[in-house]
Amino acid sequence: AGRLHSEADLMVPVIQRAQDALLTLKARALRTGRLVPTGPELQEIATVVDIHDQLLALSTPRQMQQAMREVLARVRRQQVYRLEDAA
């Protein structure tokens, strides 16, 4: 029996690809001194910006406050992507 996925579950790999694109872009910028994304990086980033905009539009202020608290808690626990994690 297959597992049913929520829309949020389906967004995780999309968001992870965008994070990877941003980290790769940052590493290249630090190495070359130029912030020039590739076409695929731009596509991944644009997709996640669209998701971000939709989340903002659909979320209540309280939900956004809860999300920010969770982000800060993860930062404190060092559960964040680091440049060293980029491929």
Short mmCIF file of C-alpha atoms in Angstrom, two decimals, residues 30-87:
data_model
loop_
_atom_site.label_atom_id
_atom_site.label_comp_id
_atom_site.label_asym_id
_atom_site.label_seq_id
_atom_site.Cartn_x
_atom_site.Cartn_y
_atom_site.Cartn_z
CA LEU A 30 32.63 33.45 -2.66
CA ARG A 31 35.04 31.63 -4.96
CA THR A 32 34.71 33.95 -7.98
CA GLY A 33 33.57 37.22 -6.46
CA ARG A 34 30.55 37.27 -8.78
CA LEU A 35 26.94 36.43 -7.95
CA VAL A 36 25.78 34.93 -11.24
CA PRO A 37 23.22 32.12 -11.04
CA THR A 38 22.85 29.43 -13.67
CA GLY A 39 19.56 28.94 -15.49
CA PRO A 40 18.62 25.85 -13.43
CA GLU A 41 19.49 27.69 -10.20
CA LEU A 42 17.22 30.55 -11.20
CA GLN A 43 14.39 28.12 -11.91
CA GLU A 44 14.74 26.41 -8.52
CA ILE A 45 14.91 29.76 -6.71
CA ALA A 46 11.92 31.19 -8.62
CA THR A 47 9.85 28.12 -7.75
CA VAL A 48 10.56 28.45 -4.04
CA VAL A 49 9.86 32.20 -4.12
CA ASP A 50 6.43 31.35 -5.56
CA ILE A 51 5.87 28.83 -2.74
CA HIS A 52 6.96 31.46 -0.20
CA ASP A 53 4.52 33.99 -1.63
CA GLN A 54 1.67 31.45 -1.53
CA LEU A 55 2.46 30.54 2.08
CA LEU A 56 2.40 34.21 3.06
CA ALA A 57 -0.92 34.75 1.31
CA LEU A 58 -2.52 31.68 2.90
CA SER A 59 -1.12 32.00 6.42
CA THR A 60 -2.49 33.92 9.35
CA PRO A 61 -0.23 36.26 11.33
CA ARG A 62 -0.31 33.75 14.19
CA GLN A 63 0.83 30.94 11.88
CA MET A 64 3.69 33.10 10.64
CA GLN A 65 4.71 33.88 14.25
CA GLN A 66 4.69 30.16 15.04
CA ALA A 67 6.76 29.47 11.94
CA MET A 68 9.31 32.13 12.93
CA ARG A 69 9.58 30.66 16.43
CA GLU A 70 10.25 27.25 14.87
CA VAL A 71 12.94 28.71 12.58
CA LEU A 72 14.65 30.37 15.53
CA ALA A 73 14.49 27.15 17.56
CA ARG A 74 16.09 25.24 14.68
CA VAL A 75 18.83 27.85 14.38
CA ARG A 76 19.54 27.50 18.10
CA ARG A 77 19.73 23.70 17.65
CA GLN A 78 22.01 24.28 14.63
CA GLN A 79 19.56 22.48 12.35
CA VAL A 80 20.36 24.68 9.38
CA TYR A 81 21.98 24.28 6.01
CA ARG A 82 25.58 25.43 5.97
CA LEU A 83 27.73 26.31 3.02
CA GLU A 84 29.84 23.23 3.79
CA ASP A 85 26.73 21.08 3.20
CA ALA A 86 26.43 22.23 -0.42
CA ALA A 87 27.35 19.76 -3.10
#
